[in-house]
Amino acid sequence: MSAIKKISFDQTGLLRFITAGSVDDGKSTLIGRLLHDSKSIFEDQLTSITNTTRKRGSEGVDLSLLTDGLQAEREQGITIDVAYRYFATPKRKFIIADTPGHEQYTRNMVTGASTANLAIILIDARKGVLTQSRRHAYLASLVGIPHLVVAINKMDLVDYSQSVFERICKDFAAFAENLNLHNITYIPMSALNGDMVVERGDHLDWYENSTLMDLLENVSIEDDINRKDFRFPVQWVCRPQTKELHDFRGYMGRIESGSIRVGDNVTLLPSGLTSRIKEILRYEGPINQANAPQSITLTIEDHLDISRGDMLVKTGDTPQASKAFDAMLCWLSEQPLDPSRKYLIKHTTHTVKAVISRIDYRVDVNTLDHETVSTLNMNDIAHVGLKVQLPVVCDEYARNRATGCFIVIDESSNNTVAAGMISPS
């Protein structure tokens, strides 16, 4: 039997989602089931994992091997990094990030979740809501993931009990009230047997809502991007050195949020100078309107001094341009934070020197308690204050994910050492 499927890339959208949960809740098996039952794996892949399953002395096919990318990881039977997988159905394309469940890999989940539209938090039906479940829910809330699916897995091991499912839903909902989580869907399933993943199966007739795959294919992500506030960080100033285009000056970049039309009044930040949109250009030619997240070239009616790192916004809708701001910071590096040294902050297309001026508190990701600390170590999440050498044009992360986030770079090694989300002062 062939598991090969020809995938058409003329899709209606791209959904990025992350899977998280406690150790051995079945994250890798769930992803393997999604890929297998949607016919999104190749025959040689299926043969390979079948052979590996037999070498381990097991029967059938261990679908979790589809996301355990390294042979050494397969031999140990664990997943120790973020595993990305790509697949598509006739309705949509998908990027999956499978993250480890251990507390010491908090940074991996934050990395995988930073661009996700949706998070799937797996809960073992036998164990219910655990500390790790609460931790992953908190992290999903922290990075502002718009949609959350609580997948109550291994229902086959509790005889597909409706009462068990409802109790876990109630427990999780009580905890979620303390977080900024609103769009939550609860699904009972058995990833091992395939119930309610792609097909409904024969054991959960009492559950009347859609399967996980139906939800993934149809969840609306149109409102996940801020459509109101126009934010255009300038990535490149285009000045062709040709006779025909000698006087052309275009500003290239990606619209991070909002939309723009020819004739709209715009303000250049941080200078505050104003002008009007003259042209909007794409590779196929001029257009009258552009929307996030399109990459475009803009021309304006006035000759302003614009360079990489500047931002164009609509006049009257101006974000803050500040040399000091607060943020939630996730420390990613094995090297601890040194409060006495300078780092680089990369925000949109702008890079500037900065210092972390204070640490207000560190969050215990298991209990959500606030702790007083003097430095940050790998996987720590803290509320901090930052001071930058030049003004940073930014929004609060809760308002605009694209212009409310940044990374911290060690300028001596050029390594990314932290990721931050701008918060109210």
PDB file of N, CA and C in Angstrom, residues 81-139:
ATOM      1  N   ASP A  81      14.731  18.250  20.676  1.00  0.00           N
ATOM      2  CA  ASP A  81      14.821  19.552  20.040  1.00  0.00           C
ATOM      3  C   ASP A  81      13.506  19.839  19.353  1.00  0.00           C
ATOM      4  N   VAL A  82      13.400  21.023  18.745  1.00  0.00           N
ATOM      5  CA  VAL A  82      12.195  21.339  17.996  1.00  0.00           C
ATOM      6  C   VAL A  82      12.279  20.658  16.639  1.00  0.00           C
ATOM      7  N   ALA A  83      11.302  19.824  16.329  1.00  0.00           N
ATOM      8  CA  ALA A  83      11.269  19.138  15.039  1.00  0.00           C
ATOM      9  C   ALA A  83      10.205  19.784  14.168  1.00  0.00           C
ATOM     10  N   TYR A  84      10.601  20.306  13.020  1.00  0.00           N
ATOM     11  CA  TYR A  84       9.667  20.958  12.104  1.00  0.00           C
ATOM     12  C   TYR A  84       9.287  19.997  10.996  1.00  0.00           C
ATOM     13  N   ARG A  85       7.998  19.991  10.666  1.00  0.00           N
ATOM     14  CA  ARG A  85       7.515  19.173   9.565  1.00  0.00           C
ATOM     15  C   ARG A  85       6.554  19.998   8.718  1.00  0.00           C
ATOM     16  N   TYR A  86       6.541  19.711   7.439  1.00  0.00           N
ATOM     17  CA  TYR A  86       5.731  20.462   6.488  1.00  0.00           C
ATOM     18  C   TYR A  86       4.835  19.489   5.727  1.00  0.00           C
ATOM     19  N   PHE A  87       3.568  19.829   5.595  1.00  0.00           N
ATOM     20  CA  PHE A  87       2.674  19.014   4.787  1.00  0.00           C
ATOM     21  C   PHE A  87       1.521  19.870   4.307  1.00  0.00           C
ATOM     22  N   ALA A  88       0.710  19.311   3.446  1.00  0.00           N
ATOM     23  CA  ALA A  88      -0.397  20.070   2.873  1.00  0.00           C
ATOM     24  C   ALA A  88      -1.559  19.142   2.579  1.00  0.00           C
ATOM     25  N   THR A  89      -2.755  19.713   2.616  1.00  0.00           N
ATOM     26  CA  THR A  89      -3.983  19.051   2.183  1.00  0.00           C
ATOM     27  C   THR A  89      -4.580  19.916   1.071  1.00  0.00           C
ATOM     28  N   PRO A  90      -5.629  19.473   0.422  1.00  0.00           N
ATOM     29  CA  PRO A  90      -6.232  20.315  -0.618  1.00  0.00           C
ATOM     30  C   PRO A  90      -6.709  21.671  -0.109  1.00  0.00           C
ATOM     31  N   LYS A  91      -6.911  21.817   1.196  1.00  0.00           N
ATOM     32  CA  LYS A  91      -7.429  23.073   1.733  1.00  0.00           C
ATOM     33  C   LYS A  91      -6.357  24.030   2.236  1.00  0.00           C
ATOM     34  N   ARG A  92      -5.195  23.498   2.687  1.00  0.00           N
ATOM     35  CA  ARG A  92      -4.256  24.380   3.377  1.00  0.00           C
ATOM     36  C   ARG A  92      -2.874  23.747   3.450  1.00  0.00           C
ATOM     37  N   LYS A  93      -1.841  24.603   3.574  1.00  0.00           N
ATOM     38  CA  LYS A  93      -0.493  24.159   3.875  1.00  0.00           C
ATOM     39  C   LYS A  93      -0.239  24.302   5.377  1.00  0.00           C
ATOM     40  N   PHE A  94       0.656  23.467   5.901  1.00  0.00           N
ATOM     41  CA  PHE A  94       0.923  23.449   7.339  1.00  0.00           C
ATOM     42  C   PHE A  94       2.424  23.406   7.620  1.00  0.00           C
ATOM     43  N   ILE A  95       2.827  24.091   8.685  1.00  0.00           N
ATOM     44  CA  ILE A  95       4.158  23.937   9.268  1.00  0.00           C
ATOM     45  C   ILE A  95       3.946  23.563  10.733  1.00  0.00           C
ATOM     46  N   ILE A  96       4.487  22.411  11.123  1.00  0.00           N
ATOM     47  CA  ILE A  96       4.328  21.909  12.491  1.00  0.00           C
ATOM     48  C   ILE A  96       5.654  22.044  13.230  1.00  0.00           C
ATOM     49  N   ALA A  97       5.594  22.512  14.463  1.00  0.00           N
ATOM     50  CA  ALA A  97       6.765  22.512  15.333  1.00  0.00           C
ATOM     51  C   ALA A  97       6.453  21.615  16.527  1.00  0.00           C
ATOM     52  N   ASP A  98       7.200  20.522  16.648  1.00  0.00           N
ATOM     53  CA  ASP A  98       7.034  19.604  17.778  1.00  0.00           C
ATOM     54  C   ASP A  98       8.114  19.920  18.798  1.00  0.00           C
ATOM     55  N   THR A  99       7.701  20.359  19.993  1.00  0.00           N
ATOM     56  CA  THR A  99       8.672  20.809  20.997  1.00  0.00           C
ATOM     57  C   THR A  99       8.774  19.825  22.154  1.00  0.00           C
ATOM     58  N   PRO A 100       9.939  19.768  22.806  1.00  0.00           N
ATOM     59  CA  PRO A 100      10.117  18.857  23.935  1.00  0.00           C
ATOM     60  C   PRO A 100       9.243  19.256  25.116  1.00  0.00           C
ATOM     61  N   GLY A 101       8.954  18.274  25.961  1.00  0.00           N
ATOM     62  CA  GLY A 101       8.096  18.545  27.102  1.00  0.00           C
ATOM     63  C   GLY A 101       8.830  18.953  28.365  1.00  0.00           C
ATOM     64  N   HIS A 102      10.149  18.749  28.395  1.00  0.00           N
ATOM     65  CA  HIS A 102      10.897  19.010  29.627  1.00  0.00           C
ATOM     66  C   HIS A 102      10.990  20.498  29.924  1.00  0.00           C
ATOM     67  N   GLU A 103      11.043  20.835  31.202  1.00  0.00           N
ATOM     68  CA  GLU A 103      11.153  22.235  31.625  1.00  0.00           C
ATOM     69  C   GLU A 103      12.436  22.875  31.109  1.00  0.00           C
ATOM     70  N   GLN A 104      13.530  22.083  30.995  1.00  0.00           N
ATOM     71  CA  GLN A 104      14.800  22.666  30.574  1.00  0.00           C
ATOM     72  C   GLN A 104      14.815  23.025  29.094  1.00  0.00           C
ATOM     73  N   TYR A 105      13.726  22.708  28.380  1.00  0.00           N
ATOM     74  CA  TYR A 105      13.634  23.097  26.972  1.00  0.00           C
ATOM     75  C   TYR A 105      12.564  24.161  26.759  1.00  0.00           C
ATOM     76  N   THR A 106      12.327  24.973  27.790  1.00  0.00           N
ATOM     77  CA  THR A 106      11.372  26.080  27.659  1.00  0.00           C
ATOM     78  C   THR A 106      11.725  26.958  26.471  1.00  0.00           C
ATOM     79  N   ARG A 107      13.017  27.233  26.261  1.00  0.00           N
ATOM     80  CA  ARG A 107      13.439  28.107  25.161  1.00  0.00           C
ATOM     81  C   ARG A 107      13.037  27.522  23.807  1.00  0.00           C
ATOM     82  N   ASN A 108      13.025  26.189  23.697  1.00  0.00           N
ATOM     83  CA  ASN A 108      12.631  25.574  22.435  1.00  0.00           C
ATOM     84  C   ASN A 108      11.159  25.813  22.135  1.00  0.00           C
ATOM     85  N   MET A 109      10.320  25.742  23.171  1.00  0.00           N
ATOM     86  CA  MET A 109       8.910  25.996  22.939  1.00  0.00           C
ATOM     87  C   MET A 109       8.675  27.445  22.579  1.00  0.00           C
ATOM     88  N   VAL A 110       9.351  28.366  23.264  1.00  0.00           N
ATOM     89  CA  VAL A 110       9.190  29.784  22.944  1.00  0.00           C
ATOM     90  C   VAL A 110       9.624  30.049  21.509  1.00  0.00           C
ATOM     91  N   THR A 111      10.714  29.434  21.085  1.00  0.00           N
ATOM     92  CA  THR A 111      11.182  29.595  19.710  1.00  0.00           C
ATOM     93  C   THR A 111      10.155  29.071  18.717  1.00  0.00           C
ATOM     94  N   GLY A 112       9.645  27.874  18.956  1.00  0.00           N
ATOM     95  CA  GLY A 112       8.674  27.290  18.043  1.00  0.00           C
ATOM     96  C   GLY A 112       7.355  28.028  18.033  1.00  0.00           C
ATOM     97  N   ALA A 113       6.980  28.599  19.188  1.00  0.00           N
ATOM     98  CA  ALA A 113       5.680  29.246  19.308  1.00  0.00           C
ATOM     99  C   ALA A 113       5.663  30.677  18.817  1.00  0.00           C
ATOM    100  N   SER A 114       6.839  31.274  18.607  1.00  0.00           N
ATOM    101  CA  SER A 114       6.908  32.704  18.319  1.00  0.00           C
ATOM    102  C   SER A 114       6.179  33.097  17.052  1.00  0.00           C
ATOM    103  N   THR A 115       6.082  32.189  16.074  1.00  0.00           N
ATOM    104  CA  THR A 115       5.396  32.513  14.815  1.00  0.00           C
ATOM    105  C   THR A 115       4.122  31.685  14.613  1.00  0.00           C
ATOM    106  N   ALA A 116       3.683  30.976  15.650  1.00  0.00           N
ATOM    107  CA  ALA A 116       2.558  30.048  15.495  1.00  0.00           C
ATOM    108  C   ALA A 116       1.213  30.756  15.515  1.00  0.00           C
ATOM    109  N   ASN A 117       0.295  30.253  14.685  1.00  0.00           N
ATOM    110  CA  ASN A 117      -1.100  30.696  14.730  1.00  0.00           C
ATOM    111  C   ASN A 117      -1.904  29.915  15.761  1.00  0.00           C
ATOM    112  N   LEU A 118      -1.456  28.703  16.037  1.00  0.00           N
ATOM    113  CA  LEU A 118      -2.253  27.795  16.866  1.00  0.00           C
ATOM    114  C   LEU A 118      -1.322  26.899  17.667  1.00  0.00           C
ATOM    115  N   ALA A 119      -1.736  26.558  18.880  1.00  0.00           N
ATOM    116  CA  ALA A 119      -0.985  25.625  19.721  1.00  0.00           C
ATOM    117  C   ALA A 119      -1.871  24.447  20.084  1.00  0.00           C
ATOM    118  N   ILE A 120      -1.293  23.261  20.013  1.00  0.00           N
ATOM    119  CA  ILE A 120      -1.970  22.052  20.484  1.00  0.00           C
ATOM    120  C   ILE A 120      -1.267  21.605  21.762  1.00  0.00           C
ATOM    121  N   ILE A 121      -1.982  21.630  22.869  1.00  0.00           N
ATOM    122  CA  ILE A 121      -1.439  21.159  24.138  1.00  0.00           C
ATOM    123  C   ILE A 121      -2.039  19.796  24.424  1.00  0.00           C
ATOM    124  N   LEU A 122      -1.173  18.799  24.470  1.00  0.00           N
ATOM    125  CA  LEU A 122      -1.639  17.436  24.729  1.00  0.00           C
ATOM    126  C   LEU A 122      -1.695  17.164  26.221  1.00  0.00           C
ATOM    127  N   ILE A 123      -2.747  16.465  26.617  1.00  0.00           N
ATOM    128  CA  ILE A 123      -2.920  16.050  28.001  1.00  0.00           C
ATOM    129  C   ILE A 123      -3.238  14.561  28.007  1.00  0.00           C
ATOM    130  N   ASP A 124      -2.520  13.809  28.811  1.00  0.00           N
ATOM    131  CA  ASP A 124      -2.776  12.380  28.971  1.00  0.00           C
ATOM    132  C   ASP A 124      -4.072  12.215  29.755  1.00  0.00           C
ATOM    133  N   ALA A 125      -5.055  11.538  29.157  1.00  0.00           N
ATOM    134  CA  ALA A 125      -6.362  11.394  29.799  1.00  0.00           C
ATOM    135  C   ALA A 125      -6.263  10.695  31.149  1.00  0.00           C
ATOM    136  N   ARG A 126      -5.236   9.864  31.345  1.00  0.00           N
ATOM    137  CA  ARG A 126      -5.082   9.158  32.615  1.00  0.00           C
ATOM    138  C   ARG A 126      -4.563  10.078  33.713  1.00  0.00           C
ATOM    139  N   LYS A 127      -3.787  11.098  33.328  1.00  0.00           N
ATOM    140  CA  LYS A 127      -3.104  11.947  34.303  1.00  0.00           C
ATOM    141  C   LYS A 127      -3.799  13.283  34.525  1.00  0.00           C
ATOM    142  N   GLY A 128      -4.569  13.747  33.550  1.00  0.00           N
ATOM    143  CA  GLY A 128      -5.237  15.027  33.689  1.00  0.00           C
ATOM    144  C   GLY A 128      -4.284  16.198  33.538  1.00  0.00           C
ATOM    145  N   VAL A 129      -4.704  17.357  34.013  1.00  0.00           N
ATOM    146  CA  VAL A 129      -3.917  18.584  33.879  1.00  0.00           C
ATOM    147  C   VAL A 129      -2.749  18.544  34.862  1.00  0.00           C
ATOM    148  N   LEU A 130      -1.530  18.564  34.336  1.00  0.00           N
ATOM    149  CA  LEU A 130      -0.323  18.520  35.153  1.00  0.00           C
ATOM    150  C   LEU A 130       0.355  19.885  35.186  1.00  0.00           C
ATOM    151  N   THR A 131       1.405  19.976  35.991  1.00  0.00           N
ATOM    152  CA  THR A 131       2.180  21.212  36.060  1.00  0.00           C
ATOM    153  C   THR A 131       2.708  21.602  34.689  1.00  0.00           C
ATOM    154  N   GLN A 132       3.187  20.609  33.917  1.00  0.00           N
ATOM    155  CA  GLN A 132       3.700  20.904  32.576  1.00  0.00           C
ATOM    156  C   GLN A 132       2.610  21.448  31.672  1.00  0.00           C
ATOM    157  N   SER A 133       1.381  20.945  31.829  1.00  0.00           N
ATOM    158  CA  SER A 133       0.262  21.435  31.017  1.00  0.00           C
ATOM    159  C   SER A 133       0.026  22.915  31.290  1.00  0.00           C
ATOM    160  N   ARG A 134       0.070  23.295  32.560  1.00  0.00           N
ATOM    161  CA  ARG A 134      -0.114  24.695  32.931  1.00  0.00           C
ATOM    162  C   ARG A 134       1.042  25.549  32.412  1.00  0.00           C
ATOM    163  N   ARG A 135       2.250  25.003  32.471  1.00  0.00           N
ATOM    164  CA  ARG A 135       3.418  25.747  31.986  1.00  0.00           C
ATOM    165  C   ARG A 135       3.295  26.039  30.503  1.00  0.00           C
ATOM    166  N   HIS A 136       2.908  25.045  29.729  1.00  0.00           N
ATOM    167  CA  HIS A 136       2.785  25.244  28.284  1.00  0.00           C
ATOM    168  C   HIS A 136       1.628  26.189  27.949  1.00  0.00           C
ATOM    169  N   ALA A 137       0.566  26.134  28.734  1.00  0.00           N
ATOM    170  CA  ALA A 137      -0.533  27.084  28.519  1.00  0.00           C
ATOM    171  C   ALA A 137      -0.056  28.505  28.799  1.00  0.00           C
ATOM    172  N   TYR A 138       0.736  28.675  29.852  1.00  0.00           N
ATOM    173  CA  TYR A 138       1.273  30.000  30.167  1.00  0.00           C
ATOM    174  C   TYR A 138       2.167  30.505  29.040  1.00  0.00           C
ATOM    175  N   LEU A 139       3.034  29.640  28.509  1.00  0.00           N
ATOM    176  CA  LEU A 139       3.927  30.054  27.429  1.00  0.00           C
ATOM    177  C   LEU A 139       3.148  30.404  26.164  1.00  0.00           C
TER     178      LEU A 139
END
